[in-house]
Structures are given as structure tokens and as C-alpha cells.
PDB file of C-alpha atoms in Angstrom:
ATOM      1  CA  ILE V   1     -18.221 -96.182  -5.131  1.00  0.00           C
ATOM      2  CA  GLY V   2     -21.965 -96.610  -5.691  1.00  0.00           C
ATOM      3  CA  GLN V   3     -22.525 -96.740  -1.926  1.00  0.00           C
ATOM      4  CA  GLY V   4     -20.528 -93.630  -1.024  1.00  0.00           C
ATOM      5  CA  SER V   5     -21.167 -89.954  -1.515  1.00  0.00           C
ATOM      6  CA  LYS V   6     -20.032 -87.619  -4.240  1.00  0.00           C
ATOM      7  CA  GLU V   7     -17.367 -86.292  -1.885  1.00  0.00           C
ATOM      8  CA  ASP V   8     -16.040 -89.838  -1.322  1.00  0.00           C
ATOM      9  CA  LEU V   9     -15.693 -90.279  -5.073  1.00  0.00           C
ATOM     10  CA  LEU V  10     -13.935 -86.922  -5.410  1.00  0.00           C
ATOM     11  CA  THR V  11     -11.503 -87.921  -2.672  1.00  0.00           C
ATOM     12  CA  LEU V  12     -10.719 -91.212  -4.447  1.00  0.00           C
ATOM     13  CA  LEU V  13     -10.136 -89.438  -7.757  1.00  0.00           C
ATOM     14  CA  ASN V  14      -7.919 -86.756  -6.229  1.00  0.00           C
ATOM     15  CA  GLU V  15      -5.880 -89.202  -4.152  1.00  0.00           C
ATOM     16  CA  GLY V  16      -5.357 -91.370  -7.217  1.00  0.00           C
ATOM     17  CA  LYS V  17      -4.103 -88.307  -9.084  1.00  0.00           C
ATOM     18  CA  LEU V  18      -6.470 -89.057 -11.974  1.00  0.00           C
ATOM     19  CA  VAL V  19      -6.394 -85.502 -13.320  1.00  0.00           C
ATOM     20  CA  GLU V  20      -2.585 -85.498 -13.412  1.00  0.00           C
ATOM     21  CA  LYS V  21      -2.485 -88.870 -15.174  1.00  0.00           C
ATOM     22  CA  CYS V  22      -5.077 -87.733 -17.734  1.00  0.00           C
ATOM     23  CA  ALA V  23      -3.105 -84.540 -18.325  1.00  0.00           C
ATOM     24  CA  GLU V  24       0.081 -86.548 -18.953  1.00  0.00           C
ATOM     25  CA  VAL V  25      -1.632 -88.830 -21.474  1.00  0.00           C
ATOM     26  CA  LEU V  26      -3.420 -85.962 -23.243  1.00  0.00           C
ATOM     27  CA  HIS V  27      -0.267 -83.835 -23.405  1.00  0.00           C
ATOM     28  CA  SER V  28       1.756 -86.677 -24.889  1.00  0.00           C
ATOM     29  CA  ALA V  29      -0.967 -87.413 -27.459  1.00  0.00           C
ATOM     30  CA  ALA V  30      -1.202 -83.717 -28.390  1.00  0.00           C
ATOM     31  CA  GLN V  31       2.569 -83.564 -28.952  1.00  0.00           C
ATOM     32  CA  ASN V  32       2.383 -86.654 -31.187  1.00  0.00           C
ATOM     33  CA  LEU V  33      -0.437 -85.096 -33.217  1.00  0.00           C
ATOM     34  CA  ALA V  34       1.458 -81.825 -33.601  1.00  0.00           C
ATOM     35  CA  SER V  35       4.557 -83.689 -34.734  1.00  0.00           C
ATOM     36  CA  ALA V  36       2.558 -85.788 -37.228  1.00  0.00           C
ATOM     37  CA  GLY V  37       0.883 -82.630 -38.538  1.00  0.00           C
ATOM     38  CA  ALA V  38       4.237 -80.978 -39.180  1.00  0.00           C
ATOM     39  CA  GLN V  39       5.439 -84.058 -41.052  1.00  0.00           C
ATOM     40  CA  ALA V  40       2.217 -84.163 -43.099  1.00  0.00           C
ATOM     41  CA  GLU V  41       2.687 -80.538 -44.166  1.00  0.00           C
ATOM     42  CA  VAL V  42       6.058 -81.434 -45.665  1.00  0.00           C
ATOM     43  CA  ALA V  43       4.619 -84.522 -47.365  1.00  0.00           C
ATOM     44  CA  ASP V  44       1.582 -82.644 -48.744  1.00  0.00           C
ATOM     45  CA  ARG V  45       3.509 -80.500 -51.199  1.00  0.00           C
ATOM     46  CA  ASP V  46       2.589 -81.088 -54.836  1.00  0.00           C
ATOM     47  CA  ALA V  47       4.640 -83.762 -56.543  1.00  0.00           C
ATOM     48  CA  THR V  48       6.183 -82.921 -59.882  1.00  0.00           C
ATOM     49  CA  ALA V  49       5.360 -84.919 -63.001  1.00  0.00           C
ATOM     50  CA  ALA V  50       8.867 -86.370 -62.943  1.00  0.00           C
ATOM     51  CA  GLU V  51       8.402 -87.576 -59.348  1.00  0.00           C
ATOM     52  CA  LEU V  52       5.059 -89.205 -60.178  1.00  0.00           C
ATOM     53  CA  THR V  53       6.488 -90.893 -63.250  1.00  0.00           C
ATOM     54  CA  ALA V  54       9.567 -92.092 -61.362  1.00  0.00           C
ATOM     55  CA  LYS V  55       7.346 -93.738 -58.769  1.00  0.00           C
ATOM     56  CA  PHE V  56       5.607 -95.908 -61.347  1.00  0.00           C
ATOM     57  CA  VAL V  57       8.746 -96.666 -63.342  1.00  0.00           C
ATOM     58  CA  SER V  58      10.482 -97.825 -60.167  1.00  0.00           C
ATOM     59  CA  GLU V  59       7.550-100.158 -59.492  1.00  0.00           C
ATOM     60  CA  GLY V  60       8.040-101.827 -62.872  1.00  0.00           C
ATOM     61  CA  ALA V  61       5.461-100.023 -64.999  1.00  0.00           C
ATOM     62  CA  ASN V  62       6.332 -99.455 -68.634  1.00  0.00           C
ATOM     63  CA  VAL V  63       5.288 -96.710 -71.010  1.00  0.00           C
ATOM     64  CA  LEU V  64       1.953 -97.644 -72.548  1.00  0.00           C
ATOM     65  CA  SER V  65       1.032 -97.278 -76.184  1.00  0.00           C
ATOM     66  CA  TYR V  66      -2.595 -96.599 -77.021  1.00  0.00           C
ATOM     67  CA  GLY V  67      -2.433 -96.816 -80.777  1.00  0.00           C
ATOM     68  CA  ASP V  68      -2.138 -94.274 -83.516  1.00  0.00           C
ATOM     69  CA  VAL V  69      -4.189 -91.194 -84.335  1.00  0.00           C
ATOM     70  CA  GLU V  70      -6.592 -93.178 -86.522  1.00  0.00           C
ATOM     71  CA  LYS V  71      -7.461 -95.444 -83.568  1.00  0.00           C
ATOM     72  CA  PHE V  72      -8.001 -92.392 -81.391  1.00  0.00           C
ATOM     73  CA  PHE V  73     -10.357 -90.672 -83.803  1.00  0.00           C
ATOM     74  CA  GLY V  74     -12.087 -93.971 -84.615  1.00  0.00           C
ATOM     75  CA  GLY V  75     -13.625 -93.806 -81.149  1.00  0.00           C
ATOM     76  CA  LEU V  76     -14.638 -96.600 -78.840  1.00  0.00           C
ATOM     77  CA  GLU V  77     -17.141 -98.078 -81.278  1.00  0.00           C
ATOM     78  CA  GLY V  78     -14.454 -98.332 -83.929  1.00  0.00           C
ATOM     79  CA  PHE V  79     -12.223-100.135 -81.422  1.00  0.00           C
ATOM     80  CA  VAL V  80     -14.667-102.593 -79.781  1.00  0.00           C
ATOM     81  CA  GLY V  81     -17.529-102.639 -82.258  1.00  0.00           C
ATOM     82  CA  THR V  82     -21.144-101.577 -82.314  1.00  0.00           C
ATOM     83  CA  PRO V  83     -23.130-102.435 -79.181  1.00  0.00           C
ATOM     84  CA  SER V  84     -25.911-104.990 -79.463  1.00  0.00           C
ATOM     85  CA  PRO V  85     -29.448-103.611 -79.147  1.00  0.00           C
ATOM     86  CA  ASN V  86     -30.417-106.851 -77.319  1.00  0.00           C
ATOM     87  CA  VAL V  87     -28.947-105.862 -73.983  1.00  0.00           C
ATOM     88  CA  LEU V  88     -29.853-108.952 -71.945  1.00  0.00           C
ATOM     89  CA  THR V  89     -28.697-111.360 -74.653  1.00  0.00           C
ATOM     90  CA  ALA V  90     -25.435-109.446 -75.091  1.00  0.00           C
ATOM     91  CA  MET V  91     -24.876-109.322 -71.321  1.00  0.00           C
ATOM     92  CA  ARG V  92     -25.433-113.072 -70.973  1.00  0.00           C
ATOM     93  CA  HIS V  93     -23.062-113.695 -73.902  1.00  0.00           C
ATOM     94  CA  GLU V  94     -20.341-111.413 -72.446  1.00  0.00           C
ATOM     95  CA  HIS V  95     -20.531-112.803 -68.921  1.00  0.00           C
ATOM     96  CA  CYS V  96     -21.407-116.466 -69.475  1.00  0.00           C
ATOM     97  CA  ASP V  97     -20.343-117.568 -72.934  1.00  0.00           C
ATOM     98  CA  LYS V  98     -17.006-115.795 -73.447  1.00  0.00           C
ATOM     99  CA  ALA V  99     -13.682-116.830 -71.949  1.00  0.00           C
ATOM    100  CA  ASP V 100     -12.401-114.839 -68.996  1.00  0.00           C
TER     101      ASP V 100
END
């Protein structure tokens, strides 16, 4: 191919029906994409709350309890405590000294 002319290369490509083969592959791929797009449109509709809940219940999730109203209004500090002002010491304690 590198030794011949541009016309020689064109002859090889035309005789090998390269354009037809490319068209077949591209057409088939385009049909697959169109089909997948149509399926995605159906799947993209908004799920209802019941459908979302059913998904997690079927996977074994249970209803969680977060505590009572007093816990809620007590805030995070009321739940886990006041943060230490010694950040590096507290970080070392949390990550190295406490059980996992």
C-alpha cells in the first residue's frame, strides 16, 4: 500500500467493499443505540415513594429509628458531645487509641 498510488489504494478499498461493510456495522450500531434509548426513556420515569421504599425493604433494610424529639432538638453536640479544642490530640485519640 505504501508503495502504490492513491488510485491503487482506492481500488483496493472499493474492491474490498469497505464502505459497504462500514455502513453495515454503523447501521447495526445505530439501531442498537436507538433501541437502548427507547428503553431508557421508559426506565427514566420518576419512581414513586412506594417503589423506592419497596426496593430497600426487599433488599432486607428495616425501618430506622433516630430517637425522639428531645434527641433531635438536642443537636449533634448533645448526641456525641462537645468537640475537643485540641484538634491534633483528639484526632490521634479517635484514630489510634479507640477501638474500631
